[in-house]
Amino acid sequence: MQRAVPTVQKKGLLSKGELEGLIRDGHIDTVIIAICDMQGRLMGKRLTGEFFLESAIDHGTHFCNYLLGTDMEMNTPGGFQEMNWNGGYGDWLARPDWNTARRIPWLEKTALVLADAVDEESGRMIEIAPRSVLKRQIEQAEKKGLRPFMASELEFYLLKDSYEEVHGKGYELIRAAGHYNEDYNLLQATRNEPVYYKLRKWMIESGIPIESSKGEAWIGQHEVNIGYADALSSADRHVLFKHGAKEISIQEGYSLTFMAKPDHRWTGSSGHIHLSCRDLEGEENRFHQPGDELFNMSETMRQFLAGVMAYTRDFSLLFAPNVNSYKRFAHESWAPVHIVWSRDNRSAGYRIVGSGNSLRFENRITGADINPYLAYAAMIGAGLEGIERELELPEEFKGNAYEGKGVARIPGSLYEAIQCWEESEIVNKVLGESVHYHYGHAAKLEQQAYDTVVTNWERARYFEQG
């Protein structure tokens, strides 16, 4: 008989009954029900504790379906099939997932529960919702006897200016929180430790295990490593960390950005993803084969990684979702440019790390601006295709991968990524026609929005000399 394996560490989490008791005892008076939108942001409602118990604890709460069909500025552009003015922008239901309820220690008497987007009448999951997209790929993996385990490493910049101050300055002359490269530098990191300490402490208290934090490779840049877990729990932790980190920075009078490349002079911010597959009990690492001559990688791991590599360009919209994402990929910048793999080589797109039961690969292509549900789903889906097609893993790239010749390159722009996405049969097969269309359309709208704006760079370059 299989032993039940918890999907998350219980510290900081609440059961349905525990939350109900805290509300009745007056320790919690506000409950946030949140869904994740296309851009990876949390959207939802704050319910009073009393109303939550009366109307939402079992059923959930309604939200306008436009939340899964907007751009970054919450406009409602046309062309989406699932939500539009002809359909009247009706309601979907946010149904609580009771594996995700937790207290939020940086907000007074507040709890939060993540929700799945469902059709109220039929109870079916909304196919294009990011959490639904990931759940479907996890189900496909489990049919093959595999349970994906994943973790995110998130880099970000801490700024001395508040979000309002940055906005008021037109997003120019932004002051990084520091004055020299912070990478591993304990003295510089100490200057911002009052913020970073709260990040680590409060995240752990809310059920998001933080392994470490460290200075990263530019002024004001920092990295946090989040604990390894099953894929859905890790994606949940990822979105909650980003949202909570921004809320904490607001309270401290700072701002904090996960933008892939906030300034062309700064090092880009990565969102590296680690992945391995275990058995359905969550114990044995199916990527590990003792005695195998290729770093003890099992056939399952080799085929899985071969699939991820083969379809990286197809899924690049989910690894680098914004116009800005592609400015992070630069020669010898710590962000890769070639789709190759190596053992413990930070110049490669994919890096093999760990040993024994911790053997895994790291996706170094993804940036801090990803939607984790979508990026995780792309990795799992591509890997499963590699297994199904019995793809052969290319030879290990040795040396400086930035100098690679005759190897596939990461798309250089959102334009190119859109073309790869639209021409891909594998995206349509893995994610389904509705998801393929929905996120391709969203990317085209983002590119069109950028193309209509005149930037400060253009004015400085052409105003007098043009």
Coordinates of N, CA and C in Angstrom, one line a residue, residues 154-287:
L154 N 14.8 32.6 -6.7 CA 14.4 33.9 -7.2 C 15.3 35.0 -6.9
E155 N 15.7 35.7 -8.0 CA 16.5 36.9 -7.8 C 15.7 38.2 -8.0
F156 N 16.1 39.3 -7.3 CA 15.3 40.5 -7.3 C 16.2 41.7 -6.9
Y157 N 15.7 42.8 -7.2 CA 16.3 44.1 -6.8 C 15.5 44.8 -5.7
L158 N 16.2 45.2 -4.6 CA 15.7 46.0 -3.6 C 16.0 47.5 -3.9
L159 N 15.0 48.3 -3.9 CA 15.3 49.8 -4.3 C 14.9 50.6 -3.1
K160 N 15.7 51.7 -2.9 CA 15.5 52.6 -1.8 C 14.2 53.4 -2.0
D161 N 13.7 53.6 -3.2 CA 12.5 54.3 -3.4 C 11.3 53.5 -3.3
S162 N 10.2 54.0 -2.8 CA 8.9 53.3 -2.8 C 8.4 53.1 -4.2
Y163 N 7.4 52.3 -4.4 CA 6.8 52.1 -5.7 C 6.2 53.5 -6.2
E164 N 5.6 54.2 -5.2 CA 5.0 55.5 -5.6 C 6.1 56.5 -6.0
E165 N 7.2 56.5 -5.4 CA 8.3 57.4 -5.7 C 8.9 57.0 -7.1
V166 N 9.1 55.7 -7.3 CA 9.6 55.3 -8.6 C 8.6 55.7 -9.7
H167 N 7.4 55.5 -9.5 CA 6.4 55.9 -10.5 C 6.4 57.4 -10.7
G168 N 6.5 58.2 -9.6 CA 6.5 59.6 -9.8 C 7.7 60.2 -10.5
K169 N 8.8 59.4 -10.5 CA 10.0 59.8 -11.2 C 10.1 59.2 -12.7
G170 N 8.9 58.7 -13.1 CA 8.9 58.2 -14.4 C 9.8 57.0 -14.6
Y171 N 10.0 56.2 -13.6 CA 10.8 55.0 -13.6 C 12.2 55.3 -14.1
E172 N 12.7 56.5 -13.7 CA 14.1 56.8 -14.0 C 14.8 57.2 -12.7
L173 N 16.1 57.2 -12.7 CA 17.0 57.6 -11.6 C 16.5 56.8 -10.4
I174 N 16.3 55.5 -10.6 CA 15.9 54.6 -9.5 C 17.2 54.3 -8.6
R175 N 17.0 54.3 -7.3 CA 18.1 54.1 -6.4 C 18.2 52.7 -5.9
A176 N 19.2 51.9 -6.3 CA 19.3 50.6 -5.7 C 19.7 50.7 -4.3
A177 N 19.4 49.7 -3.5 CA 19.7 49.7 -2.1 C 21.1 49.2 -1.8
G178 N 22.0 50.0 -2.1 CA 23.4 49.7 -1.9 C 24.3 50.5 -2.8
H179 N 25.6 50.3 -2.8 CA 26.5 51.1 -3.6 C 27.6 50.3 -4.3
Y180 N 27.6 49.0 -4.1 CA 28.6 48.1 -4.8 C 28.0 46.7 -4.9
N181 N 28.6 45.9 -5.8 CA 28.2 44.6 -6.1 C 27.9 43.8 -4.8
E182 N 26.8 43.2 -4.7 CA 26.4 42.6 -3.5 C 26.6 41.1 -3.5
D183 N 27.2 40.5 -4.6 CA 27.3 39.0 -4.7 C 28.0 38.4 -3.6
Y184 N 27.4 37.6 -2.8 CA 27.9 36.9 -1.6 C 28.5 37.8 -0.6
N185 N 28.4 39.1 -0.7 CA 29.1 40.1 0.1 C 28.2 40.3 1.4
L186 N 28.7 39.8 2.5 CA 28.0 39.8 3.8 C 27.8 41.2 4.3
L187 N 28.9 42.1 4.1 CA 28.8 43.4 4.6 C 27.8 44.2 3.9
Q188 N 27.8 44.2 2.6 CA 26.7 44.9 1.8 C 25.3 44.4 2.1
A189 N 25.2 43.1 2.2 CA 23.9 42.5 2.5 C 23.4 42.9 3.9
T190 N 24.3 43.2 4.8 CA 23.9 43.6 6.2 C 23.1 44.9 6.1
R191 N 23.5 45.8 5.2 CA 22.8 47.1 5.1 C 21.3 46.9 4.9
N192 N 20.9 45.8 4.2 CA 19.5 45.5 3.9 C 18.9 44.4 4.7
E193 N 19.7 43.9 5.6 CA 19.3 42.7 6.4 C 18.0 43.0 7.2
P194 N 17.7 44.2 7.6 CA 16.4 44.4 8.3 C 15.2 44.0 7.4
V195 N 15.3 44.2 6.1 CA 14.3 43.8 5.2 C 14.4 42.3 4.9
Y196 N 15.6 41.8 4.6 CA 15.8 40.4 4.2 C 15.5 39.5 5.4
Y197 N 15.8 39.9 6.6 CA 15.5 39.1 7.8 C 13.9 38.9 7.9
K198 N 13.2 39.9 7.7 CA 11.7 39.8 7.7 C 11.2 38.9 6.6
L199 N 11.8 39.0 5.4 CA 11.4 38.1 4.3 C 11.6 36.7 4.7
R200 N 12.8 36.3 5.2 CA 13.0 34.9 5.6 C 12.1 34.5 6.7
K201 N 12.0 35.3 7.8 CA 11.3 34.9 9.0 C 9.8 34.8 8.7
W202 N 9.2 35.8 8.0 CA 7.8 35.8 7.8 C 7.4 34.7 6.8
M203 N 8.2 34.5 5.8 CA 7.9 33.5 4.8 C 7.8 32.1 5.5
I204 N 8.8 31.8 6.3 CA 8.9 30.5 7.0 C 7.6 30.4 7.9
E205 N 7.3 31.5 8.6 CA 6.1 31.4 9.5 C 4.8 31.2 8.7
S206 N 4.8 31.6 7.4 CA 3.6 31.4 6.6 C 3.6 30.1 5.7
G207 N 4.6 29.2 6.1 CA 4.6 27.9 5.4 C 5.4 27.9 4.1
I208 N 6.2 28.9 3.9 CA 7.1 28.9 2.7 C 8.5 28.7 3.2
P209 N 9.1 27.5 3.1 CA 10.4 27.3 3.7 C 11.5 27.9 2.9
I210 N 12.2 28.8 3.5 CA 13.3 29.5 2.9 C 14.6 28.8 3.3
E211 N 15.4 28.4 2.3 CA 16.7 27.8 2.7 C 17.8 28.8 3.0
S212 N 17.8 29.8 2.2 CA 18.9 30.8 2.3 C 18.6 32.1 1.5
S213 N 19.3 33.1 1.8 CA 19.3 34.3 1.0 C 20.7 34.8 0.9
K214 N 21.0 35.5 -0.2 CA 22.4 35.9 -0.4 C 22.4 37.1 -1.4
G215 N 23.4 37.9 -1.3 CA 23.6 39.0 -2.3 C 23.8 38.4 -3.7
E216 N 23.3 39.1 -4.7 CA 23.5 38.6 -6.1 C 24.5 39.5 -6.8
A217 N 24.5 39.4 -8.1 CA 25.7 39.9 -8.9 C 25.6 41.4 -9.3
W218 N 24.8 42.2 -8.6 CA 24.8 43.7 -8.9 C 24.4 44.4 -7.6
I219 N 24.4 45.7 -7.7 CA 24.1 46.6 -6.6 C 22.6 46.4 -6.3
G220 N 22.3 46.1 -5.0 CA 20.9 46.0 -4.6 C 20.3 44.7 -5.0
Q221 N 21.0 43.8 -5.6 CA 20.4 42.5 -6.1 C 20.6 41.4 -5.1
H222 N 19.5 40.6 -4.9 CA 19.5 39.6 -3.9 C 18.9 38.3 -4.4
E223 N 19.1 37.2 -3.8 CA 18.5 35.9 -4.2 C 18.0 35.2 -3.0
V224 N 16.9 34.5 -3.2 CA 16.3 33.7 -2.1 C 16.0 32.3 -2.7
N225 N 16.4 31.3 -2.0 CA 16.2 29.9 -2.4 C 15.0 29.3 -1.6
I226 N 14.0 28.8 -2.3 CA 12.8 28.3 -1.6 C 12.9 26.8 -1.6
G227 N 12.5 26.1 -0.5 CA 12.6 24.7 -0.3 C 11.9 23.9 -1.4
Y228 N 12.5 22.7 -1.7 CA 12.1 21.7 -2.7 C 10.8 21.1 -2.2
A229 N 9.9 20.8 -3.2 CA 8.6 20.2 -2.9 C 8.0 19.7 -4.2
D230 N 6.8 19.0 -4.0 CA 6.1 18.6 -5.3 C 5.8 19.9 -6.1
A231 N 5.6 19.7 -7.4 CA 5.5 20.8 -8.3 C 4.5 21.8 -8.0
L232 N 3.3 21.3 -7.6 CA 2.2 22.3 -7.4 C 2.5 23.1 -6.1
S233 N 3.0 22.5 -5.1 CA 3.3 23.2 -3.8 C 4.4 24.2 -4.1
S234 N 5.4 23.8 -4.9 CA 6.5 24.8 -5.2 C 6.0 26.0 -6.0
A235 N 5.1 25.8 -7.0 CA 4.6 26.9 -7.7 C 3.8 27.8 -6.8
D236 N 3.0 27.2 -5.9 CA 2.2 28.0 -5.0 C 3.2 28.9 -4.1
R237 N 4.2 28.3 -3.6 CA 5.2 29.0 -2.8 C 5.8 30.1 -3.6
H238 N 6.1 29.9 -4.8 CA 6.8 30.9 -5.7 C 5.9 32.1 -5.8
V239 N 4.6 32.0 -6.2 CA 3.7 33.1 -6.3 C 3.5 33.8 -5.0
L240 N 3.4 33.1 -3.9 CA 3.1 33.7 -2.6 C 4.4 34.4 -2.2
F241 N 5.6 33.9 -2.4 CA 6.8 34.6 -2.1 C 6.9 36.0 -2.8
K242 N 6.6 36.0 -4.1 CA 6.8 37.2 -4.8 C 5.7 38.2 -4.3
H243 N 4.5 37.8 -4.1 CA 3.5 38.7 -3.7 C 3.8 39.2 -2.3
G244 N 4.2 38.3 -1.4 CA 4.5 38.7 0.0 C 5.7 39.6 0.1
A245 N 6.7 39.3 -0.7 CA 8.0 40.2 -0.7 C 7.6 41.6 -1.1
K246 N 6.8 41.8 -2.1 CA 6.4 43.1 -2.5 C 5.6 43.8 -1.4
E247 N 4.7 43.1 -0.7 CA 3.9 43.7 0.4 C 4.9 44.1 1.5
I248 N 5.8 43.3 1.9 CA 6.8 43.6 2.9 C 7.6 44.8 2.6
S249 N 8.0 44.9 1.3 CA 8.8 46.1 0.9 C 8.0 47.3 1.0
I250 N 6.7 47.2 0.6 CA 5.8 48.4 0.8 C 5.8 48.9 2.2
Q251 N 5.6 47.9 3.1 CA 5.5 48.3 4.5 C 6.8 48.9 5.1
E252 N 8.0 48.5 4.5 CA 9.3 49.1 4.9 C 9.7 50.3 4.2
G253 N 8.8 50.8 3.2 CA 9.1 52.1 2.5 C 10.1 51.9 1.3
Y254 N 10.3 50.6 1.0 CA 11.2 50.3 -0.2 C 10.3 49.9 -1.4
S255 N 10.9 49.5 -2.5 CA 10.2 48.8 -3.5 C 11.1 47.6 -3.9
L256 N 10.6 46.6 -4.5 CA 11.3 45.4 -4.8 C 10.8 44.9 -6.2
T257 N 11.7 44.6 -7.1 CA 11.3 44.2 -8.5 C 11.8 42.9 -8.9
F258 N 11.0 42.1 -9.5 CA 11.4 40.8 -10.1 C 11.5 40.9 -11.6
M259 N 11.5 42.2 -12.1 CA 11.7 42.4 -13.6 C 12.9 41.7 -14.0
A260 N 12.9 41.1 -15.2 CA 14.0 40.3 -15.7 C 15.3 41.2 -15.9
K261 N 15.1 42.4 -16.4 CA 16.2 43.3 -16.7 C 15.8 44.8 -16.4
P262 N 15.9 45.2 -15.1 CA 15.4 46.5 -14.8 C 16.1 47.7 -15.4
D263 N 17.4 47.4 -15.8 CA 18.2 48.5 -16.4 C 19.2 47.7 -17.3
H264 N 19.5 48.3 -18.4 CA 20.4 47.6 -19.3 C 21.8 47.5 -18.8
R265 N 22.2 48.3 -17.8 CA 23.5 48.3 -17.2 C 23.6 47.3 -16.0
W266 N 22.4 46.8 -15.6 CA 22.4 45.9 -14.4 C 22.4 44.4 -14.9
T267 N 22.8 43.6 -14.0 CA 22.7 42.1 -14.2 C 21.2 41.7 -14.2
G268 N 20.8 40.9 -15.1 CA 19.4 40.5 -15.1 C 19.1 39.6 -13.9
S269 N 17.8 39.5 -13.6 CA 17.3 38.7 -12.4 C 16.7 37.4 -12.9
S270 N 17.3 36.3 -12.5 CA 16.9 34.9 -12.9 C 15.8 34.4 -12.0
G271 N 15.2 33.4 -12.5 CA 14.2 32.6 -11.7 C 14.5 31.1 -12.0
H272 N 15.7 30.6 -11.6 CA 16.1 29.3 -11.9 C 15.1 28.3 -11.3
I273 N 14.9 27.2 -12.1 CA 14.0 26.1 -11.6 C 14.8 24.8 -11.6
H274 N 14.7 24.1 -10.4 CA 15.3 22.8 -10.3 C 14.2 21.8 -10.4
L275 N 14.5 20.6 -11.1 CA 13.5 19.6 -11.3 C 14.1 18.2 -11.2
S276 N 13.3 17.3 -10.6 CA 13.6 15.9 -10.6 C 12.2 15.2 -10.6
C277 N 12.2 13.9 -10.9 CA 11.0 13.2 -10.8 C 11.2 12.0 -9.8
R278 N 10.2 11.8 -8.9 CA 10.3 10.7 -8.0 C 9.2 9.7 -8.3
D279 N 9.2 8.6 -7.6 CA 8.1 7.7 -7.7 C 6.8 8.3 -7.1
L280 N 5.7 7.6 -7.3 CA 4.4 8.2 -6.8 C 4.3 8.4 -5.3
E281 N 5.2 7.7 -4.6 CA 5.2 7.8 -3.1 C 6.0 9.1 -2.7
G282 N 6.7 9.6 -3.7 CA 7.5 10.8 -3.5 C 8.9 10.5 -2.8
E283 N 9.3 9.3 -2.9 CA 10.6 8.9 -2.2 C 11.7 8.7 -3.1
E284 N 11.6 7.7 -4.0 CA 12.8 7.3 -4.9 C 12.9 8.3 -6.0
N285 N 14.1 8.8 -6.2 CA 14.4 9.7 -7.3 C 14.6 8.9 -8.6
R286 N 13.6 9.0 -9.5 CA 13.6 8.3 -10.7 C 14.6 8.8 -11.7
F287 N 15.3 9.9 -11.4 CA 16.3 10.5 -12.3 C 17.7 9.8 -12.0

